[in-house]
Amino acid sequence: MNVQQSFARRGFLRGALATAVLAPMGGALASCASGGTAPAGPTGQVSENNPFGVPDKSTLDAVIFKGGYGIDYVEFAGKLYEKNLPGSTAKISPSTAISAELQPRFAGGNPPDLVDNSGAQSIGISTILAQLEDLQPVVDAKNLEGVPIKDTLYEGVLAPGTFDGKLVAINYVLTLFGVWYSSSLFEANGWAPPKTWDEAFELGEKAKAKGKYLFLWGKEAASYYLELALSSAIKEGGDEVRVALENLKEDSWKHPALTKVFEALDKHVKAGHFKPGGSGTAFTAAQAQWSNNQDALLYPSGSWIENEMKDQTKADFKMMGAPVPTVTTSPKMPYEALHSGGGEPFIVPSQAKNKAAGKELLRVMLSKEAAANFAKTKLAPTVVKDTVPADGFGSTALVSQTKMLEAAGKNVFNWQFLDLYGMNKDVLVVWNAFLDGKSNAAKLAEDMQKMSDKIRNDASIKKVEIK
Amino acid sequence: MTLPPATVSTRGGGLSTAARGRRKPSLDRISFMAVFLGIPLAIYLLFVIWPFLQAFFYSLTDWSGFSPSFNFVGLDNYARIFTDDLFLKALGNNIILLIVVPLVTVVLSLILATLVTVGGSSKGQIKGLKNSSFYRVVSFFPYTIPAVAIGIMWGQIYDPSGGLLNGILNGLGLNFKDYAWLGNASTAMWCSIFVIIWGFVGFYMVLFIAGIKGIPSEIFEAARIDGAGRLRTALSITIPMIRDNIQTAYVYLGIFALDAFVYMASLFPNAGGPENTTLVMSQQLFFTAFQRGQFGMATAMGVVLAVATLIFSGLVFLVNKLTGGSDGGRL
């Protein structure tokens, strides 16, 4: 009897399980987690003070990447926003994993009104391009001081957020790329930052004589050398190099300018100008070997490097930046030309409930008071001009950034394809091997070309034409 | 004096309730079924079965993960991932992990478990090595550290210039200056496997100790009287008596080896290790979903991963059964 009973119970369970498996299959499958199109939320009265028509007493929902810059600068702007539109509320939430956290909200049709799409886990912009607001009205609008925002911005800062001719992201932080060094160390030894790859090689030999290296790298940041190589090649070969790469053209990685730069780097690798072991070193540890131990003279990076290494920089390390070396003394773009990108891209999803509020907060952030607050508290310039005083708040790196920008003038460039097509992971593998001496200039070009071809030939990846 | 009648009446009452219940379902019985069967079943359906089905459905689409709409593409995603060299490479790496990690971990923890339980002096009572409780505690330590912390810690130990490992090797007079253990294709995978095994041995040792403690010591004593040595005892008594535990351990470790995301992601942030030698399927899945925005393809990878896990578990059960183990085991 006991056995029978147990069988009966099992039978019941089995039956229940079978029903469980079969029940949801009946047609419900098609109704997945996707949402419909969002209604065009309520709009408020448009006025001089409220150019986008934020509804009265509405709540703004902003999700901000919480990384090196924190979120307090947006909260600061949020206060100004609330003061400017009495009765409204600005809800600013931090996130460290933008993509994973916001994916359900995008798919469900209720994304936030403003997103700082930054960090290692940012959303690949090409996947959401069609779901983003055109932000041209924001830069066309006047800031809180009454000056059109587009007249207050640095040259070329809107380019990184423009795709297919549509401005979908405004990068808030101005980022310059170059090679960084200690001016005190260089002065003490009578060295100067190299202007060409030949000079760089000479400097490498001098460093060797002092028991130092010219360069070093960390495994997660091997891609900084790709940045260095691309900047140098674009200056040498002109804008055509960049355009071909951006549009994943055949043999774009075999352009003579790139070949020469790769060969120059290869020469450094083979001559032992790179500190060995970078492919097994955490990038923070590697960077400290440069800023604290001074094992290497130069480090290619973005202008965030000073802030990033603040606690691990030697006391008398006067950090300065210089443009990357060129191949010849007569490149198509001058030596002073710069790769100027943007950090912290802010986007406004089209399906957001209160997108006018998202744009309004951006307008406040791009106004003088909020931008000056950012520069002062983060020691980094925003895309808004004239927020850094001549003494750079006492930072040599910040002063040199301003100088580099002035010297470059209109000669600034930027590329988008690496982020656009999410290539970073594969780039790291190839560049770690190259810097480790396990490959060579020709193989490097071939590996990069293969990566580019794979994306070009994959019909499921949406391509964006870049000019 | 009161005890025996009480027991009898309880048993009698239990029987009569069961008999009554089968004839006409009472409110008590229905509510019992609702709470103990209905609710768990509903939760299981909603949070396990339904997501599984959804995942399979999405794997047949070109959903980007962020858009509200998508197209049905049939088995296209599957065809593509099985011709993608990176995914196949990741699959291969998972298979290496699947072969090495469970085998080495189980063998190692079995040896350790035997040593601290029955490997002691061959005179007197059956016992482990001297101070065995100390070894037991020490070897369990790594399991108490979160996997991410283990990854970061070993990343530092393997560091080429300032790491403990190279420091020791150089101190011994070997020339390992600046050798990047995690940066070379020939060593990266084996160094990672070592870290994973290091993290797991303690736990499985404790699992096996519990199993061995469950074997009556008379059996060990009888074997010893018959002249069996330590190795003979281990092979002919310990292993057959705890084979269900071993099967469980094997399945768990195999499932882990097919995932391995946490260790690989913390040892090799943002990438797949030198020449992708440590790239695992779950990492490729994550990159495809969140960086490339190809959720349809990523869920297809997830389905492949799930199927691989099922096949592996089935194989372990089959092997255990074919070699004379009990049916089902204690999983």
XYZ file of N, CA and C in Angstrom, chain A residues 1 5 12-13 16-17 19-21 24-25 28-36 99-100 102-104 106-107 120-124 126-128 131 213 219-220 275-282 285 289 351 419 421-426 428-429 433 436 438 454-455 458 460-461, chain B residues 15 18 22 33 37 41 44-45 49-50 53-54 57-58 62-70 80 84-86 155-156 158-162 177-185 266-276 279 283-284 286-287 289-295 297:
402
model
N 0.828 -1.209 0.000
C 0.000 0.000 0.000
C 0.860 1.255 0.000
N 1.032 4.136 -2.899
C 0.771 5.546 -2.600
C 1.881 6.432 -3.183
N 1.236 12.006 -10.002
C 0.637 13.339 -9.935
C 1.669 14.398 -10.286
N 2.869 14.256 -9.687
C 3.930 15.231 -9.934
C 4.326 15.265 -11.397
N 1.778 16.958 -13.396
C 1.835 18.404 -13.187
C 2.983 19.020 -13.970
N 4.125 18.310 -13.962
C 5.296 18.816 -14.654
C 5.054 18.905 -16.155
N 2.201 19.237 -17.632
C 1.313 20.369 -17.892
C 2.129 21.653 -17.860
N 3.042 21.699 -16.880
C 3.847 22.900 -16.713
C 4.636 23.192 -17.975
N 5.181 22.137 -18.568
C 5.997 22.345 -19.752
C 5.143 22.728 -20.956
N 2.642 26.791 -21.301
C 3.027 28.098 -21.840
C 3.241 28.077 -23.351
N 3.385 26.868 -23.912
C 3.680 26.794 -25.340
C 2.498 27.230 -26.188
N 1.255 31.581 -26.213
C 1.731 32.706 -25.406
C 3.148 33.110 -25.795
N 3.851 32.211 -26.491
C 5.240 32.454 -26.848
C 5.472 33.775 -27.553
N 4.564 34.087 -28.422
C 4.777 35.268 -29.252
C 4.787 36.558 -28.443
N 4.106 36.553 -27.302
C 4.023 37.785 -26.524
C 5.210 37.888 -25.587
N 6.355 38.240 -26.110
C 7.558 38.277 -25.304
C 7.694 39.598 -24.568
N 8.897 39.829 -24.068
C 9.100 40.981 -23.203
C 9.115 42.309 -23.953
N 8.708 42.287 -25.186
C 8.812 43.521 -25.941
C 7.632 44.438 -25.676
N 7.897 45.695 -25.666
C 6.830 46.660 -25.427
C 6.383 47.302 -26.720
N 5.329 48.025 -26.662
C 4.847 48.722 -27.855
C 5.543 50.056 -27.993
N 24.447 48.946 -19.337
C 23.838 48.064 -20.323
C 22.921 47.028 -19.676
N 23.442 46.302 -18.698
C 22.656 45.240 -18.084
C 21.464 45.814 -17.329
N 19.862 48.798 -17.879
C 18.843 49.494 -18.658
C 18.256 48.666 -19.790
N 18.896 47.511 -20.092
C 18.403 46.690 -21.201
C 16.916 46.358 -21.049
N 16.476 45.899 -19.865
C 15.023 45.600 -19.757
C 14.164 46.842 -19.935
N 14.833 49.508 -21.843
C 14.758 49.833 -23.271
C 13.812 48.867 -23.976
N 14.002 47.565 -23.670
C 13.181 46.559 -24.343
C 11.721 46.700 -23.953
N 32.657 50.493 -18.855
C 32.989 49.279 -19.600
C 31.729 48.545 -20.033
N 30.619 48.781 -19.318
C 29.386 48.087 -19.676
C 28.360 49.032 -20.272
N 28.825 49.932 -21.122
C 27.877 50.841 -21.750
C 27.136 50.108 -22.869
N 26.048 50.703 -23.311
C 25.257 50.082 -24.376
C 25.935 50.396 -25.713
N 26.147 49.378 -26.535
C 26.714 49.620 -27.862
C 25.782 50.574 -28.617
N 25.337 51.544 -31.571
C 24.703 51.183 -32.838
C 23.412 50.381 -32.629
N 23.306 49.698 -31.473
C 22.117 48.888 -31.247
C 20.899 49.727 -30.871
N 21.137 50.977 -30.430
C 20.000 51.783 -29.996
C 19.862 53.079 -30.790
N 16.603 54.475 -31.585
C 15.717 54.763 -30.456
C 16.135 56.006 -29.684
N 62.633 51.967 -19.403
C 62.011 51.615 -20.683
C 61.341 52.858 -21.253
N 47.485 44.656 -19.351
C 46.756 43.751 -20.243
C 45.384 44.277 -20.678
N 44.673 44.999 -19.791
C 43.347 45.493 -20.190
C 43.452 46.776 -20.995
N 58.516 47.609 -21.498
C 58.764 46.810 -20.303
C 58.094 45.448 -20.502
N 58.843 44.357 -20.384
C 58.242 43.054 -20.654
C 57.204 42.666 -19.594
N 56.313 41.771 -19.970
C 55.345 41.242 -19.007
C 54.038 41.997 -18.939
N 53.858 43.009 -19.791
C 52.621 43.802 -19.739
C 51.371 42.977 -19.956
N 51.485 41.935 -20.763
C 50.295 41.141 -21.066
C 49.806 40.344 -19.870
N 50.605 40.335 -18.794
C 50.151 39.650 -17.591
C 50.014 40.599 -16.416
N 50.053 41.910 -16.687
C 50.003 42.899 -15.619
C 48.674 43.646 -15.670
N 48.051 43.827 -14.519
C 46.823 44.618 -14.477
C 47.153 46.051 -14.878
N 48.230 48.464 -12.189
C 49.574 48.198 -11.686
C 50.611 48.719 -12.678
N 53.511 51.703 -12.344
C 54.940 51.514 -12.645
C 55.480 52.693 -13.445
N 11.750 56.972 -26.442
C 10.568 56.432 -25.785
C 10.421 56.898 -24.354
N 34.332 51.543 -30.844
C 33.230 51.440 -29.887
C 31.946 51.024 -30.572
N 31.310 49.157 -33.086
C 31.144 47.736 -33.377
C 31.657 46.840 -32.248
N 31.878 47.438 -31.058
C 32.296 46.645 -29.891
C 33.544 45.816 -30.140
N 34.608 46.439 -30.667
C 35.792 45.671 -31.070
C 36.829 45.510 -29.960
N 36.615 46.204 -28.833
C 37.664 46.282 -27.819
C 38.202 44.923 -27.366
N 37.320 43.969 -27.134
C 37.752 42.674 -26.622
C 38.740 41.998 -27.577
N 38.410 42.033 -28.852
C 39.279 41.362 -29.821
C 40.567 42.143 -30.059
N 42.184 43.819 -27.797
C 43.094 43.547 -26.679
C 43.926 42.293 -26.935
N 43.283 41.260 -27.453
C 43.983 39.998 -27.680
C 45.123 40.200 -28.683
N 49.430 40.465 -27.805
C 50.384 39.579 -28.472
C 51.462 40.390 -29.194
N 53.881 42.076 -26.846
C 54.661 41.039 -26.199
C 55.744 40.483 -27.119
N 55.123 38.677 -29.763
C 54.726 37.382 -30.303
C 54.204 37.491 -31.723
N 35.463 40.744 -40.759
C 34.449 39.885 -40.147
C 33.179 40.696 -39.852
N 33.388 41.926 -39.388
C 32.223 42.768 -39.090
C 31.552 43.211 -40.389
N 29.425 40.545 -41.867
C 28.322 40.042 -41.042
C 27.088 40.903 -41.283
N 24.254 40.783 -40.144
C 23.362 41.057 -39.019
C 23.814 42.277 -38.219
N 25.037 42.755 -38.485
C 25.504 43.944 -37.771
C 25.178 45.174 -38.605
N -2.764 6.841 10.011
C -3.309 5.965 8.988
C -4.746 6.339 8.631
N -4.991 9.426 6.484
C -4.625 9.174 5.095
C -5.761 8.455 4.375
N -8.057 10.057 1.122
C -8.121 9.529 -0.229
C -9.564 9.398 -0.689
N -2.126 20.810 -0.416
C -1.600 20.633 -1.781
C -1.340 21.973 -2.442
N 2.424 22.131 -3.085
C 2.658 21.732 -4.482
C 2.362 22.872 -5.445
N 5.212 24.898 -7.630
C 5.085 24.590 -9.052
C 4.905 25.876 -9.846
N 8.152 27.618 -9.978
C 9.038 26.890 -10.883
C 8.684 27.193 -12.341
N 7.398 27.209 -12.608
C 6.955 27.483 -13.973
C 7.344 28.888 -14.401
N 10.883 27.445 -15.991
C 10.457 26.928 -17.290
C 10.172 28.061 -18.287
N 9.469 29.073 -17.818
C 9.093 30.170 -18.723
C 10.320 30.896 -19.289
N 11.927 28.775 -21.977
C 11.208 28.801 -23.255
C 11.421 30.142 -23.960
N 11.380 31.213 -23.176
C 11.613 32.534 -23.757
C 12.989 32.607 -24.399
N 13.051 30.881 -27.566
C 12.360 31.663 -28.587
C 13.236 32.809 -29.098
N 13.849 33.538 -28.161
C 14.684 34.669 -28.586
C 15.874 34.210 -29.419
N 16.441 37.912 -34.322
C 17.613 38.783 -34.429
C 17.499 39.944 -33.440
N 16.853 39.699 -32.308
C 16.632 40.745 -31.314
C 17.957 41.358 -30.853
N 17.992 42.685 -30.776
C 19.211 43.365 -30.347
C 19.272 43.454 -28.828
N 18.158 43.222 -28.164
C 18.140 43.311 -26.713
C 17.572 44.635 -26.246
N 17.631 45.655 -27.079
C 17.190 46.976 -26.672
C 15.967 47.448 -27.450
N 15.773 46.873 -28.617
C 14.672 47.341 -29.448
C 13.390 46.624 -29.055
N 12.263 47.257 -29.268
C 10.996 46.591 -28.959
C 10.608 45.573 -30.036
N 11.232 45.611 -31.182
C 10.833 44.695 -32.253
C 11.996 43.821 -32.698
N 11.668 42.716 -33.347
C 12.706 41.834 -33.875
C 12.112 40.967 -34.959
N 25.255 30.324 -37.445
C 26.339 31.303 -37.386
C 27.307 31.036 -36.248
N 31.446 30.312 -36.238
C 32.225 31.434 -35.717
C 33.467 30.897 -35.018
N 34.631 31.302 -35.498
C 35.863 30.723 -34.943
C 36.040 31.042 -33.463
N 35.590 32.235 -33.037
C 35.775 32.588 -31.631
C 34.894 31.739 -30.719
N 45.632 37.035 -9.742
C 46.146 37.945 -10.760
C 47.376 38.670 -10.236
N 47.319 39.056 -8.952
C 48.457 39.735 -8.324
C 49.619 38.761 -8.106
N 50.390 36.198 -9.816
C 51.011 35.882 -11.117
C 51.646 37.104 -11.772
N 51.532 38.279 -11.142
C 52.050 39.509 -11.761
C 53.529 39.354 -12.132
N 53.894 39.749 -13.367
C 55.254 39.498 -13.832
C 56.336 40.202 -13.008
N 56.128 41.491 -12.656
C 57.231 42.191 -11.994
C 57.135 42.197 -10.481
N 55.916 42.285 -9.945
C 55.823 42.378 -8.495
C 55.151 41.174 -7.854
N 62.359 36.505 -14.383
C 62.125 37.943 -14.326
C 61.136 38.334 -15.420
N 60.082 39.029 -15.018
C 59.095 39.557 -15.960
C 58.393 38.488 -16.780
N 58.368 37.246 -16.328
C 57.618 36.250 -17.088
C 56.131 36.399 -16.787
N 55.334 36.631 -17.825
C 53.896 36.863 -17.637
C 53.145 35.540 -17.712
N 52.854 34.968 -16.554
C 52.183 33.668 -16.515
C 50.818 33.728 -17.180
N 50.114 34.824 -16.919
C 48.775 34.934 -17.506
C 48.827 35.601 -18.883
N 50.003 35.983 -19.327
C 50.100 36.698 -20.587
C 50.614 35.831 -21.721
N 50.983 34.596 -21.412
C 51.503 33.711 -22.448
C 50.497 32.618 -22.762
N 50.307 32.410 -24.050
C 49.299 31.444 -24.476
C 49.601 30.053 -23.936
N 37.657 37.584 -13.992
C 38.463 38.358 -13.049
C 39.959 38.175 -13.299
N 40.349 37.047 -13.882
C 41.771 36.867 -14.209
C 42.144 37.619 -15.485
N 41.185 37.711 -16.413
C 41.457 38.365 -17.700
C 40.343 39.357 -18.004
N 40.327 40.516 -17.320
C 39.226 41.452 -17.531
C 39.146 41.914 -18.982
N 37.949 42.057 -19.462
C 37.661 42.646 -20.786
C 38.112 41.833 -21.983
N 38.755 40.683 -21.798
C 39.228 39.981 -22.982
C 39.281 38.484 -22.742
N 39.727 37.770 -23.734
C 39.731 36.310 -23.657
C 41.086 35.708 -23.366
N 41.966 36.473 -22.729
C 43.281 35.936 -22.430
C 44.167 35.937 -23.660
N 45.459 35.585 -23.489
C 46.377 35.629 -24.624
C 45.907 34.705 -25.752
N 45.833 35.236 -26.935
C 45.375 34.502 -28.119
C 44.058 33.763 -27.858
N 43.230 34.332 -27.008
C 41.918 33.768 -26.661
C 42.003 32.372 -26.070
N 39.333 32.115 -23.293
C 37.975 32.580 -23.570
C 36.988 31.430 -23.361
N 31.658 33.964 -21.464
C 32.225 35.290 -21.727
C 31.818 35.777 -23.108
N 31.930 34.871 -24.084
C 31.569 35.234 -25.451
C 30.090 35.619 -25.501
N 28.353 36.915 -23.030
C 28.205 38.227 -22.389
C 28.607 39.357 -23.349
N 29.751 39.174 -24.023
C 30.207 40.202 -24.965
C 29.204 40.385 -26.101
N 26.040 39.765 -26.117
C 24.785 40.378 -25.688
C 24.962 41.846 -25.370
N 25.900 42.153 -24.496
C 25.923 43.502 -23.959
C 26.857 44.455 -24.679
N 27.848 43.945 -25.413
C 28.709 44.885 -26.126
C 28.372 44.963 -27.604
N 28.032 43.834 -28.166
C 27.674 43.835 -29.575
C 26.183 44.070 -29.769
N 25.386 43.931 -28.697
C 23.948 44.117 -28.809
C 23.314 43.095 -29.737
N 23.721 41.835 -29.613
C 23.115 40.762 -30.420
C 22.526 39.732 -29.471
N 21.412 40.102 -28.844
C 20.820 39.223 -27.844
C 20.329 37.912 -28.441
N 21.602 36.181 -30.884
C 22.746 35.301 -31.021
C 23.235 34.834 -29.647
